[in-house]
CSV table of N, CA and C in Angstrom, one decimal:
chain,number,residue,atom,x,y,z
A,30,MET,N,13.6,15.0,-15.2
A,30,MET,CA,14.3,14.7,-14.0
A,30,MET,C,14.9,13.4,-14.1
A,31,PRO,N,16.2,13.2,-13.9
A,31,PRO,CA,16.9,11.9,-14.0
A,31,PRO,C,16.5,11.0,-12.9
A,32,ALA,N,16.5,9.7,-13.2
A,32,ALA,CA,16.2,8.7,-12.1
A,32,ALA,C,17.3,8.6,-11.2
A,33,LEU,N,17.0,8.4,-9.9
A,33,LEU,CA,18.1,8.3,-8.9
A,33,LEU,C,18.6,6.9,-8.9
A,34,TRP,N,17.8,5.9,-9.3
A,34,TRP,CA,18.2,4.5,-9.3
A,34,TRP,C,17.8,3.9,-10.6
A,35,ARG,N,18.5,2.8,-11.1
A,35,ARG,CA,18.2,2.1,-12.3
A,35,ARG,C,16.8,1.5,-12.2
A,36,ASP,N,16.5,0.9,-11.1
A,36,ASP,CA,15.3,0.1,-11.0
A,36,ASP,C,14.9,0.0,-9.5
A,37,ARG,N,13.8,-0.7,-9.2
A,37,ARG,CA,13.4,-0.8,-7.8
A,37,ARG,C,14.3,-1.6,-6.9
A,38,VAL,N,15.0,-2.6,-7.5
A,38,VAL,CA,16.0,-3.4,-6.8
A,38,VAL,C,17.1,-2.5,-6.3
A,39,GLU,N,17.6,-1.7,-7.2
A,39,GLU,CA,18.7,-0.8,-6.8
A,39,GLU,C,18.3,0.2,-5.7
A,40,ALA,N,17.0,0.7,-5.9
A,40,ALA,CA,16.5,1.6,-4.9
A,40,ALA,C,16.4,0.9,-3.5
A,41,GLY,N,15.9,-0.4,-3.5
A,41,GLY,CA,15.8,-1.2,-2.3
A,41,GLY,C,17.2,-1.4,-1.6
A,42,GLU,N,18.2,-1.7,-2.5
A,42,GLU,CA,19.5,-1.9,-1.9
A,42,GLU,C,20.0,-0.6,-1.3
A,43,ALA,N,19.8,0.5,-1.9
A,43,ALA,CA,20.2,1.8,-1.3
A,43,ALA,C,19.5,2.1,0.0
A,44,LEU,N,18.2,1.8,0.0
A,44,LEU,CA,17.4,2.0,1.2
A,44,LEU,C,17.9,1.1,2.3
A,45,GLY,N,18.2,-0.2,2.0
A,45,GLY,CA,18.7,-1.1,3.0
A,45,GLY,C,20.0,-0.6,3.6
A,46,ALA,N,20.9,-0.1,2.7
A,46,ALA,CA,22.2,0.4,3.2
A,46,ALA,C,22.0,1.6,4.2
A,47,ARG,N,21.1,2.5,3.8
A,47,ARG,CA,20.8,3.6,4.7
A,47,ARG,C,20.2,3.2,6.0
A,48,LEU,N,19.2,2.3,5.9
A,48,LEU,CA,18.6,1.8,7.1
A,48,LEU,C,19.5,1.0,8.1
A,49,ARG,N,20.4,0.3,7.5
A,49,ARG,CA,21.4,-0.5,8.3
A,49,ARG,C,22.1,0.4,9.2
A,50,ALA,N,22.5,1.6,8.7
A,50,ALA,CA,23.2,2.5,9.6
A,50,ALA,C,22.4,3.1,10.7
A,51,ALA,N,21.1,3.1,10.5
A,51,ALA,CA,20.2,3.7,11.5
A,51,ALA,C,19.5,2.8,12.5
A,52,LEU,N,19.5,1.5,12.1
A,52,LEU,CA,18.7,0.5,12.9
A,52,LEU,C,19.4,0.3,14.3
A,53,ARG,N,18.6,0.1,15.3
A,53,ARG,CA,19.1,-0.2,16.6
A,53,ARG,C,18.8,-1.6,17.1
A,54,GLY,N,18.1,-2.4,16.2
A,54,GLY,CA,17.7,-3.7,16.6
A,54,GLY,C,17.1,-4.5,15.5
A,55,PRO,N,16.5,-5.6,15.8
A,55,PRO,CA,15.9,-6.4,14.7
A,55,PRO,C,14.7,-5.7,14.1
A,56,CYS,N,14.4,-6.0,12.9
A,56,CYS,CA,13.3,-5.4,12.2
A,56,CYS,C,12.7,-6.4,11.2
A,57,VAL,N,11.5,-6.0,10.7
A,57,VAL,CA,10.8,-6.7,9.6
A,57,VAL,C,10.6,-5.7,8.5
A,58,VAL,N,10.8,-6.0,7.3
A,58,VAL,CA,10.6,-5.1,6.2
A,58,VAL,C,9.3,-5.4,5.6
A,59,LEU,N,8.4,-4.4,5.4
A,59,LEU,CA,7.1,-4.5,4.8
A,59,LEU,C,7.1,-3.8,3.5
A,60,GLY,N,6.5,-4.5,2.5
A,60,GLY,CA,6.4,-3.9,1.1
A,60,GLY,C,5.0,-3.9,0.7
A,61,LEU,N,4.6,-2.8,0.1
A,61,LEU,CA,3.2,-2.7,-0.5
A,61,LEU,C,3.2,-3.5,-1.8
A,62,THR,N,2.1,-4.3,-2.0
A,62,THR,CA,2.0,-5.0,-3.2
A,62,THR,C,1.9,-4.0,-4.4
A,63,ARG,N,2.1,-4.5,-5.6
A,63,ARG,CA,2.0,-3.7,-6.8
A,63,ARG,C,3.1,-2.7,-6.9
A,64,GLY,N,4.3,-3.1,-6.6
A,64,GLY,CA,5.5,-2.2,-6.8
A,64,GLY,C,6.4,-2.1,-5.7
A,65,GLY,N,5.9,-2.1,-4.4
A,65,GLY,CA,6.7,-2.0,-3.3
A,65,GLY,C,7.5,-3.2,-2.9
A,66,VAL,N,7.0,-4.4,-3.2
A,66,VAL,CA,7.7,-5.6,-2.8
A,66,VAL,C,9.1,-5.8,-3.4
A,67,PRO,N,9.3,-5.4,-4.6
A,67,PRO,CA,10.7,-5.6,-5.1
A,67,PRO,C,11.7,-4.7,-4.4
A,68,VAL,N,11.2,-3.5,-4.0
A,68,VAL,CA,12.1,-2.6,-3.2
A,68,VAL,C,12.3,-3.2,-1.8
A,69,ALA,N,11.2,-3.6,-1.2
A,69,ALA,CA,11.3,-4.2,0.1
A,69,ALA,C,12.1,-5.5,0.2
A,70,ARG,N,12.0,-6.3,-0.9
A,70,ARG,CA,12.8,-7.5,-0.9
A,70,ARG,C,14.3,-7.2,-0.9
A,71,ALA,N,14.7,-6.3,-1.7
A,71,ALA,CA,16.1,-5.9,-1.8
A,71,ALA,C,16.6,-5.3,-0.5
A,72,ALA,N,15.7,-4.4,0.1
A,72,ALA,CA,16.1,-3.8,1.4
A,72,ALA,C,16.2,-4.9,2.5
A,73,ALA,N,15.3,-5.8,2.5
A,73,ALA,CA,15.3,-6.9,3.5
A,73,ALA,C,16.6,-7.7,3.3
A,74,ALA,N,16.9,-8.0,2.1
A,74,ALA,CA,18.2,-8.8,1.9
A,74,ALA,C,19.4,-8.0,2.4
A,75,ALA,N,19.4,-6.7,2.1
A,75,ALA,CA,20.5,-5.9,2.6
A,75,ALA,C,20.6,-5.9,4.1
A,76,LEU,N,19.5,-5.9,4.7
A,76,LEU,CA,19.4,-5.9,6.2
A,76,LEU,C,19.5,-7.2,6.9
A,77,GLY,N,19.3,-8.3,6.1
A,77,GLY,CA,19.2,-9.6,6.7
A,77,GLY,C,18.0,-9.8,7.5
A,78,ALA,N,16.9,-9.1,7.0
A,78,ALA,CA,15.7,-9.1,7.8
A,78,ALA,C,14.6,-9.9,7.1
A,79,PRO,N,13.6,-10.3,7.8
A,79,PRO,CA,12.4,-11.0,7.2
A,79,PRO,C,11.6,-10.0,6.4
A,80,LEU,N,10.9,-10.5,5.4
A,80,LEU,CA,10.1,-9.7,4.5
A,80,LEU,C,8.6,-10.1,4.6
A,81,ASP,N,7.7,-9.1,4.6
A,81,ASP,CA,6.3,-9.4,4.5
A,81,ASP,C,5.7,-8.4,3.6
A,82,ALA,N,4.5,-8.7,3.1
A,82,ALA,CA,3.8,-7.8,2.2
A,82,ALA,C,2.5,-7.2,2.9
A,83,LEU,N,2.2,-6.0,2.5
A,83,LEU,CA,1.0,-5.3,2.9
A,83,LEU,C,0.1,-5.3,1.7
A,84,VAL,N,-1.1,-5.8,1.8
A,84,VAL,CA,-2.0,-5.8,0.7
A,84,VAL,C,-3.1,-4.8,1.0
A,85,VAL,N,-3.1,-3.7,0.2
A,85,VAL,CA,-4.1,-2.6,0.4
A,85,VAL,C,-4.6,-2.3,-1.0
A,86,ARG,N,-5.8,-1.6,-1.0
A,86,ARG,CA,-6.4,-1.1,-2.2
A,86,ARG,C,-7.0,0.3,-1.9
A,87,LYS,N,-6.8,1.1,-2.9
A,87,LYS,CA,-7.3,2.5,-2.8
A,87,LYS,C,-8.8,2.4,-3.1
A,88,VAL,N,-9.6,3.3,-2.5
A,88,VAL,CA,-11.0,3.5,-2.8
A,88,VAL,C,-11.0,4.9,-3.5
A,89,GLY,N,-11.4,4.9,-4.8
A,89,GLY,CA,-11.3,6.1,-5.5
A,89,GLY,C,-12.6,6.9,-5.5
A,90,ALA,N,-12.5,8.2,-5.8
A,90,ALA,CA,-13.7,9.1,-5.9
A,90,ALA,C,-14.5,8.7,-7.1
A,91,PRO,N,-15.8,9.0,-7.1
A,91,PRO,CA,-16.7,8.8,-8.2
A,91,PRO,C,-16.2,9.7,-9.4
A,92,GLY,N,-16.0,9.0,-10.6
A,92,GLY,CA,-15.6,9.8,-11.7
A,92,GLY,C,-14.1,10.1,-11.8
A,93,ASN,N,-13.4,9.8,-10.7
A,93,ASN,CA,-12.0,10.0,-10.7
A,93,ASN,C,-11.3,9.0,-9.8
A,94,PRO,N,-11.2,7.8,-10.3
A,94,PRO,CA,-10.7,6.7,-9.5
A,94,PRO,C,-9.3,6.8,-9.0
A,95,GLU,N,-8.5,7.7,-9.6
A,95,GLU,CA,-7.2,8.0,-9.1
A,95,GLU,C,-7.1,8.9,-7.8
A,96,CYS,N,-8.2,9.5,-7.6
A,96,CYS,CA,-8.3,10.4,-6.4
A,96,CYS,C,-8.8,9.5,-5.2
A,97,ALA,N,-7.9,9.3,-4.3
A,97,ALA,CA,-8.2,8.4,-3.2
A,97,ALA,C,-9.0,9.1,-2.1
A,98,VAL,N,-10.2,8.5,-1.8
A,98,VAL,CA,-11.0,9.0,-0.7
A,98,VAL,C,-10.8,8.1,0.5
A,99,GLY,N,-10.0,7.0,0.3
A,99,GLY,CA,-9.8,6.1,1.4
A,99,GLY,C,-9.0,4.9,0.9
A,100,ALA,N,-8.8,3.9,1.7
A,100,ALA,CA,-8.1,2.7,1.4
A,100,ALA,C,-8.6,1.6,2.3
A,101,VAL,N,-8.4,0.4,1.9
A,101,VAL,CA,-8.8,-0.8,2.7
A,101,VAL,C,-7.6,-1.8,2.6
A,102,GLY,N,-7.5,-2.5,3.7
A,102,GLY,CA,-6.4,-3.5,3.8
A,102,GLY,C,-6.9,-4.8,4.4
A,103,GLU,N,-5.9,-5.6,4.7
A,103,GLU,CA,-6.3,-6.9,5.3
A,103,GLU,C,-6.9,-6.8,6.7
A,104,ASP,N,-7.6,-7.8,7.1
A,104,ASP,CA,-8.2,-7.9,8.4
A,104,ASP,C,-9.1,-6.8,8.7
A,105,GLY,N,-9.8,-6.3,7.6
A,105,GLY,CA,-10.8,-5.2,7.8
A,105,GLY,C,-10.3,-3.8,8.0
A,106,ALA,N,-8.9,-3.6,7.9
A,106,ALA,CA,-8.4,-2.3,8.1
A,106,ALA,C,-8.9,-1.3,7.0
A,107,ALA,N,-9.2,-0.1,7.4
A,107,ALA,CA,-9.8,0.9,6.5
A,107,ALA,C,-9.3,2.3,7.0
A,108,TRP,N,-9.1,3.1,6.0
A,108,TRP,CA,-8.8,4.5,6.2
A,108,TRP,C,-9.7,5.3,5.3
A,109,ARG,N,-10.3,6.4,5.9
A,109,ARG,CA,-11.2,7.3,5.1
A,109,ARG,C,-10.7,8.7,5.3
A,110,ASP,N,-10.8,9.5,4.2
A,110,ASP,CA,-10.5,10.9,4.3
A,110,ASP,C,-11.9,11.5,4.4
A,111,ASP,N,-12.3,11.6,5.7
A,111,ASP,CA,-13.7,12.1,6.0
A,111,ASP,C,-13.9,13.5,5.5
A,112,ALA,N,-12.9,14.4,5.6
A,112,ALA,CA,-13.1,15.7,5.1
A,112,ALA,C,-13.3,15.8,3.6
A,113,LEU,N,-12.5,15.0,2.8
A,113,LEU,CA,-12.7,14.9,1.4
A,113,LEU,C,-14.1,14.3,1.0
A,114,LEU,N,-14.5,13.2,1.8
A,114,LEU,CA,-15.8,12.6,1.5
A,114,LEU,C,-16.9,13.6,1.7
A,115,ARG,N,-16.8,14.4,2.8
A,115,ARG,CA,-17.8,15.5,3.0
A,115,ARG,C,-17.8,16.5,1.9
A,116,ARG,N,-16.6,17.0,1.4
A,116,ARG,CA,-16.6,17.9,0.3
A,116,ARG,C,-17.2,17.4,-0.9
A,117,LEU,N,-17.1,16.1,-1.1
A,117,LEU,CA,-17.6,15.5,-2.3
A,117,LEU,C,-19.1,15.1,-2.2
A,118,GLY,N,-19.6,15.3,-1.0
A,118,GLY,CA,-21.0,14.9,-0.7
A,118,GLY,C,-21.3,13.4,-0.6
A,119,LEU,N,-20.2,12.7,-0.1
A,119,LEU,CA,-20.3,11.3,0.1
A,119,LEU,C,-20.4,10.9,1.5
A,120,ASP,N,-21.1,9.9,1.8
A,120,ASP,CA,-21.3,9.5,3.2
A,120,ASP,C,-20.6,8.2,3.5
A,121,GLU,N,-20.7,7.7,4.7
A,121,GLU,CA,-20.1,6.4,5.1
A,121,GLU,C,-20.7,5.3,4.3
A,122,ALA,N,-22.0,5.3,4.1
A,122,ALA,CA,-22.6,4.2,3.3
A,122,ALA,C,-22.1,4.2,1.9
A,123,TRP,N,-21.9,5.3,1.3
A,123,TRP,CA,-21.2,5.3,0.0
A,123,TRP,C,-19.9,4.7,0.0
A,124,PHE,N,-19.1,5.1,1.0
A,124,PHE,CA,-17.7,4.5,1.2
A,124,PHE,C,-17.8,3.0,1.3
A,125,GLU,N,-18.6,2.5,2.1
A,125,GLU,CA,-18.7,1.1,2.3
A,125,GLU,C,-19.1,0.4,1.1
A,126,ARG,N,-20.0,0.9,0.3
A,126,ARG,CA,-20.4,0.3,-1.0
A,126,ARG,C,-19.2,0.3,-2.0
A,127,ALA,N,-18.5,1.5,-2.0
A,127,ALA,CA,-17.3,1.6,-2.9
A,127,ALA,C,-16.2,0.7,-2.5
A,128,ALA,N,-16.1,0.5,-1.2
A,128,ALA,CA,-15.0,-0.3,-0.6
A,128,ALA,C,-15.2,-1.8,-0.8
A,129,ARG,N,-16.4,-2.2,-1.0
A,129,ARG,CA,-16.7,-3.7,-1.1
A,129,ARG,C,-15.9,-4.4,-2.1
A,130,PRO,N,-15.9,-3.9,-3.4
A,130,PRO,CA,-15.1,-4.7,-4.4
A,130,PRO,C,-13.6,-4.6,-4.1
A,131,GLU,N,-13.1,-3.5,-3.5
A,131,GLU,CA,-11.7,-3.4,-3.1
A,131,GLU,C,-11.3,-4.3,-2.0
A,132,ARG,N,-12.3,-4.5,-1.1
A,132,ARG,CA,-12.0,-5.5,0.0
A,132,ARG,C,-11.9,-6.9,-0.6
A,133,ALA,N,-12.8,-7.2,-1.6
A,133,ALA,CA,-12.7,-8.5,-2.2
A,133,ALA,C,-11.4,-8.7,-3.0
A,134,GLU,N,-10.9,-7.7,-3.6
A,134,GLU,CA,-9.6,-7.7,-4.3
A,134,GLU,C,-8.5,-7.9,-3.3
A,135,VAL,N,-8.6,-7.3,-2.1
A,135,VAL,CA,-7.6,-7.4,-1.1
A,135,VAL,C,-7.6,-8.9,-0.6
A,136,ARG,N,-8.7,-9.5,-0.4
A,136,ARG,CA,-8.8,-10.9,0.0
A,136,ARG,C,-8.2,-11.8,-1.1
A,137,ARG,N,-8.5,-11.5,-2.4
A,137,ARG,CA,-7.9,-12.3,-3.5
A,137,ARG,C,-6.4,-12.2,-3.5
A,138,ARG,N,-5.9,-11.0,-3.4
A,138,ARG,CA,-4.5,-10.8,-3.5
A,138,ARG,C,-3.7,-11.3,-2.3
A,139,SER,N,-4.4,-11.2,-1.1
A,139,SER,CA,-3.8,-11.7,0.1
A,139,SER,C,-3.6,-13.2,0.0
A,140,ALA,N,-4.6,-13.9,-0.5
A,140,ALA,CA,-4.5,-15.4,-0.7
A,140,ALA,C,-3.4,-15.7,-1.6
A,141,PHE,N,-3.3,-15.0,-2.7
A,141,PHE,CA,-2.2,-15.2,-3.7
A,141,PHE,C,-0.8,-15.0,-3.0
A,142,VAL,N,-0.7,-13.9,-2.4
A,142,VAL,CA,0.6,-13.5,-1.8
A,142,VAL,C,1.0,-14.5,-0.7
A,143,ARG,N,0.1,-14.9,0.1
A,143,ARG,CA,0.3,-15.8,1.2
A,143,ARG,C,0.3,-17.3,0.9
A,144,ALA,N,0.0,-17.6,-0.4
A,144,ALA,CA,0.0,-19.0,-0.8
A,144,ALA,C,1.4,-19.7,-0.8
């Protein structure tokens, strides 16, 4: 499948152009760290809007870290796929233990991004 854009910057510029036509007022562009910020930066520039970053980390399933059973973000934000956790035989206590290092990484990355 051919790429739609050369890179993330070009994708952000295209996104900004499409959003500019749809916006009805001021906005803030948010980018996810680890890939989304370059897209968001270009979109924010195209819109003349402020840019901020969202720092989040996936909580992966045991033995399959790419399978997200939840995610954690700044200020204690958390999301859990409770149905998937139940199917895997995992409880809230397991999730909290698995989320602990991810929360630490969110704090570390947030400090870096906000420095």
